[in-house]
Tab-separated table of C-alpha atoms in Angstrom:
chain	number	residue	atom	x	y	z
A	1	ASP	CA	74.116	108.902	111.255
A	2	ALA	CA	70.586	107.625	110.840
A	3	GLY	CA	68.970	106.687	114.133
A	4	ILE	CA	68.649	102.950	113.800
A	5	THR	CA	69.402	100.354	116.458
A	6	GLN	CA	69.161	96.595	116.624
A	7	SER	CA	68.767	94.320	119.607
A	8	PRO	CA	70.233	92.079	120.682
A	9	ARG	CA	73.603	92.636	119.044
A	10	HIS	CA	74.717	89.074	119.685
A	11	LYS	CA	72.724	85.970	120.453
A	12	VAL	CA	73.430	82.284	120.782
A	13	THR	CA	70.444	79.982	120.778
A	14	GLU	CA	69.655	76.321	120.376
A	15	THR	CA	68.044	74.619	117.416
A	16	GLY	CA	64.270	74.595	117.670
A	17	THR	CA	63.896	77.643	119.905
A	18	PRO	CA	62.044	80.785	118.807
A	19	VAL	CA	64.065	83.965	118.388
A	20	THR	CA	62.956	87.563	117.893
A	21	LEU	CA	65.235	90.322	116.658
A	22	ARG	CA	64.228	93.944	117.017
A	23	CYS	CA	64.942	96.920	114.793
A	24	HIS	CA	64.156	100.393	116.109
A	25	GLN	CA	64.379	103.671	114.180
A	26	THR	CA	63.989	107.291	115.225
A	27	GLU	CA	63.855	108.709	111.678
A	28	ASN	CA	60.151	108.115	110.991
A	29	HIS	CA	61.062	106.420	107.699
A	30	ARG	CA	58.329	104.551	105.879
A	31	TYR	CA	60.325	101.569	104.635
A	32	MET	CA	62.125	99.019	106.784
A	33	TYR	CA	63.999	95.903	105.692
A	34	TRP	CA	65.571	92.784	107.146
A	35	TYR	CA	68.615	91.266	105.436
A	36	ARG	CA	70.873	88.382	106.276
A	37	GLN	CA	74.536	88.348	105.330
A	38	ASP	CA	76.504	85.170	104.805
A	39	PRO	CA	79.983	84.696	103.319
A	40	GLY	CA	79.811	84.464	99.546
A	41	HIS	CA	76.163	85.562	99.369
A	42	GLY	CA	76.315	89.252	100.069
A	43	LEU	CA	73.134	90.688	101.556
A	44	ARG	CA	69.874	88.874	100.961
A	45	LEU	CA	66.467	90.394	101.635
A	46	ILE	CA	64.283	88.425	104.051
A	47	HIS	CA	61.221	90.656	104.480
A	48	TYR	CA	60.421	94.296	104.146
A	49	SER	CA	57.744	96.717	105.305
A	50	TYR	CA	56.237	99.698	103.504
A	51	GLY	CA	54.138	100.909	106.403
A	52	VAL	CA	52.578	99.918	109.696
A	53	LYS	CA	51.163	96.407	109.332
A	54	ASP	CA	52.207	96.355	105.656
A	55	THR	CA	54.876	93.762	104.973
A	56	ASP	CA	56.024	91.576	102.107
A	57	LYS	CA	58.417	88.730	101.487
A	58	GLY	CA	61.912	88.992	100.127
A	59	GLU	CA	64.032	86.384	98.400
A	60	VAL	CA	64.828	84.240	101.488
A	61	SER	CA	61.694	84.488	103.628
A	62	ASP	CA	61.158	80.787	104.459
A	63	GLY	CA	61.417	80.189	108.208
A	64	TYR	CA	61.023	83.881	109.062
A	65	SER	CA	58.102	86.103	109.948
A	66	VAL	CA	57.911	89.828	110.633
A	67	SER	CA	55.649	92.311	112.296
A	68	ARG	CA	55.405	96.075	112.339
A	69	SER	CA	52.854	97.489	114.747
A	70	LYS	CA	54.517	100.897	115.025
A	71	THR	CA	56.405	103.027	112.532
A	72	GLU	CA	59.584	102.819	114.571
A	73	ASP	CA	59.753	99.066	115.245
A	74	PHE	CA	60.218	96.137	112.880
A	75	LEU	CA	60.499	92.676	114.417
A	76	LEU	CA	61.984	89.588	112.795
A	77	THR	CA	61.001	86.217	114.252
A	78	LEU	CA	62.534	82.844	113.664
A	79	GLU	CA	59.729	80.530	114.719
A	80	SER	CA	61.994	77.523	115.232
A	81	ALA	CA	65.650	78.356	114.712
A	82	THR	CA	67.831	76.075	112.599
A	83	SER	CA	71.606	75.985	112.156
A	84	SER	CA	71.182	77.292	108.590
A	85	GLN	CA	69.859	80.520	110.092
A	86	THR	CA	73.190	81.251	111.748
A	87	SER	CA	74.077	84.572	110.164
A	88	VAL	CA	74.519	88.282	110.626
A	89	TYR	CA	71.187	90.082	110.366
A	90	PHE	CA	70.956	93.695	109.273
A	91	CYS	CA	67.990	95.971	109.469
A	92	ALA	CA	67.758	98.900	107.049
A	93	ILE	CA	65.469	101.891	106.661
A	94	SER	CA	64.565	104.163	103.769
A	95	SER	CA	62.344	107.197	103.395
A	96	GLY	CA	61.233	106.384	99.875
A	97	THR	CA	61.796	104.506	96.671
A	98	GLY	CA	63.968	105.147	93.662
A	99	ASP	CA	66.466	107.827	94.531
A	100	TYR	CA	66.454	107.062	98.259
A	101	GLU	CA	69.313	105.375	100.024
A	102	GLN	CA	68.968	102.649	102.616
A	103	TYR	CA	70.558	103.177	106.011
A	104	PHE	CA	71.733	100.064	107.779
A	105	GLY	CA	71.678	99.241	111.453
A	106	PRO	CA	74.743	97.845	113.252
A	107	GLY	CA	73.697	94.215	112.782
A	108	THR	CA	72.899	91.238	114.987
A	109	ARG	CA	75.127	88.193	115.006
A	110	LEU	CA	72.987	85.117	115.576
A	111	THR	CA	74.438	81.685	116.222
A	112	VAL	CA	72.158	78.647	116.286
A	113	THR	CA	73.797	75.614	117.883
B	1	GLN	CA	68.671	86.661	90.436
B	2	GLN	CA	71.710	88.149	92.089
B	3	PRO	CA	73.741	90.699	90.069
B	4	VAL	CA	77.287	89.626	89.288
B	5	GLN	CA	80.173	91.712	90.552
B	6	SER	CA	83.694	91.654	89.189
B	7	PRO	CA	86.402	91.376	90.196
B	8	GLN	CA	85.771	89.438	93.406
B	9	ALA	CA	88.848	90.931	94.997
B	10	VAL	CA	91.471	93.522	94.160
B	11	ILE	CA	94.635	94.741	95.862
B	12	LEU	CA	95.915	98.242	95.181
B	13	ARG	CA	98.708	100.510	96.260
B	14	GLU	CA	97.795	103.945	97.524
B	15	GLY	CA	97.192	106.297	94.628
B	16	GLU	CA	96.202	103.591	92.148
B	17	ASP	CA	92.842	103.420	90.422
B	18	ALA	CA	90.253	100.642	90.420
B	19	VAL	CA	87.028	99.784	88.636
B	20	ILE	CA	84.343	97.522	90.066
B	21	ASN	CA	81.637	96.218	87.786
B	22	CYS	CA	78.074	95.104	88.477
B	23	SER	CA	76.064	93.252	85.856
B	24	SER	CA	72.433	92.179	85.907
B	25	SER	CA	70.369	89.903	83.678
B	26	LYS	CA	67.252	91.987	84.387
B	27	ALA	CA	66.174	95.437	83.253
B	28	LEU	CA	67.106	97.787	86.058
B	29	TYR	CA	65.455	100.844	87.501
B	30	SER	CA	68.314	101.804	89.771
B	31	VAL	CA	71.705	100.696	91.029
B	32	HIS	CA	72.920	101.432	94.553
B	33	TRP	CA	76.536	101.211	95.726
B	34	TYR	CA	77.595	100.533	99.320
B	35	ARG	CA	80.882	100.003	101.104
B	36	GLN	CA	81.259	97.784	104.137
B	37	LYS	CA	84.258	97.626	106.423
B	38	HIS	CA	84.971	94.478	108.383
B	39	GLY	CA	82.577	94.040	111.296
B	40	GLU	CA	80.552	97.110	110.388
B	41	ALA	CA	77.311	97.895	108.608
B	42	PRO	CA	77.200	98.745	104.906
B	43	VAL	CA	77.433	102.468	104.215
B	44	PHE	CA	75.717	104.150	101.291
B	45	LEU	CA	77.918	105.606	98.529
B	46	MET	CA	75.608	106.578	95.680
B	47	ILE	CA	72.544	105.744	93.578
B	48	LEU	CA	72.219	105.727	89.818
B	49	LEU	CA	68.771	105.844	88.285
B	50	LYS	CA	67.621	104.686	84.897
B	51	GLY	CA	67.939	107.648	82.594
B	52	GLY	CA	70.098	109.468	85.099
B	53	GLU	CA	73.574	110.853	84.799
B	54	GLN	CA	76.865	109.553	85.969
B	55	LYS	CA	77.492	110.488	89.571
B	56	GLY	CA	80.585	111.282	91.518
B	57	HIS	CA	81.705	112.121	94.984
B	58	GLU	CA	85.273	113.354	95.356
B	59	LYS	CA	87.384	110.550	93.906
B	60	ILE	CA	84.619	107.941	93.694
B	61	SER	CA	82.235	107.985	90.772
B	62	ALA	CA	79.888	105.575	89.040
B	63	SER	CA	78.110	105.042	85.758
B	64	PHE	CA	75.071	103.087	84.623
B	65	ASN	CA	74.797	101.579	81.155
B	66	GLU	CA	71.085	100.917	80.670
B	67	LYS	CA	71.516	99.027	77.414
B	68	LYS	CA	73.827	96.498	79.027
B	69	GLN	CA	72.244	96.617	82.514
B	70	GLN	CA	75.674	97.248	83.935
B	71	SER	CA	77.077	99.686	86.425
B	72	SER	CA	80.675	100.504	87.180
B	73	LEU	CA	82.202	102.102	90.263
B	74	TYR	CA	85.402	104.079	89.707
B	75	LEU	CA	87.847	104.728	92.521
B	76	THR	CA	90.646	107.077	91.573
B	77	ALA	CA	93.844	107.815	93.478
B	78	SER	CA	92.830	105.267	96.104
B	79	GLN	CA	93.383	105.936	99.782
B	80	LEU	CA	93.856	103.502	102.652
B	81	SER	CA	90.352	104.391	103.835
B	82	TYR	CA	88.888	102.947	100.637
B	83	SER	CA	89.615	99.416	101.820
B	84	GLY	CA	86.530	97.313	102.404
B	85	THR	CA	83.956	95.292	100.544
B	86	TYR	CA	81.889	97.036	97.897
B	87	PHE	CA	78.374	95.891	97.096
B	88	CYS	CA	76.057	96.874	94.318
B	89	GLY	CA	72.334	96.622	94.941
B	90	THR	CA	69.941	96.544	92.009
B	91	GLU	CA	66.292	97.504	91.854
B	92	VAL	CA	64.185	96.214	88.971
B	93	ASN	CA	61.205	98.501	89.426
B	94	ASN	CA	60.311	101.584	91.392
B	95	ALA	CA	58.439	99.726	94.098
B	96	GLY	CA	59.514	99.550	97.691
B	97	ASN	CA	63.184	100.144	97.014
B	98	MET	CA	63.695	96.369	97.087
B	99	LEU	CA	67.336	95.718	96.380
B	100	THR	CA	69.101	92.566	95.260
B	101	PHE	CA	72.759	92.723	96.203
B	102	GLY	CA	75.748	91.304	94.410
B	103	GLY	CA	78.242	89.054	96.162
B	104	GLY	CA	80.645	91.907	96.818
B	105	THR	CA	84.131	92.981	95.763
B	106	ARG	CA	86.853	93.010	98.385
B	107	LEU	CA	89.208	95.951	97.951
B	108	MET	CA	92.455	96.247	99.862
B	109	VAL	CA	94.585	99.357	99.572
B	110	LYS	CA	98.164	99.015	100.776
B	111	PRO	CA	100.625	101.802	101.624
């Protein structure tokens, strides 16, 4: 299994509070991704990174920011959490493009009350 | 735009075959297939590239029709362990491995 962990695994927070989710990899892969998964929507890309300090937006980036100061860590921040951001968040890593699979972390279940 | 998967759900008996389809309105560079069991992370199955050949792994194989921008996943002689939700992820260009996932197909295999 690819060495990828997420923390926390579960979190309950209140509307309006900031939240940071962490993704950590031990594979030295270049690409890292944050997805959210909601019933009926599959997996939707929030942000991704193609190197240290190199990030770009995905299809549902509003309300989220990311940072990558080290190869192994990719942080997802909800500046002011809303109930619509209640979801399961998955981090994924990949060593390249095209014929390279993405490996997913175990996920973080976030509930915003 | 999200690729469309069909069917949305399918129930099989052990040993039966199934086909899951993934259709996109955009020209695709690659199609990825993943399986996710309840409460777990998606697990990679296979990738099909534009211009590439049909792939297979034991009793699971897939094809990619570039003209129609469609991919199909074939599960033959299904086993109980095949149960889960199958997702296709499509990439429209070879840049960053950015995938857009379909809504998923729930597969249940019964004894």
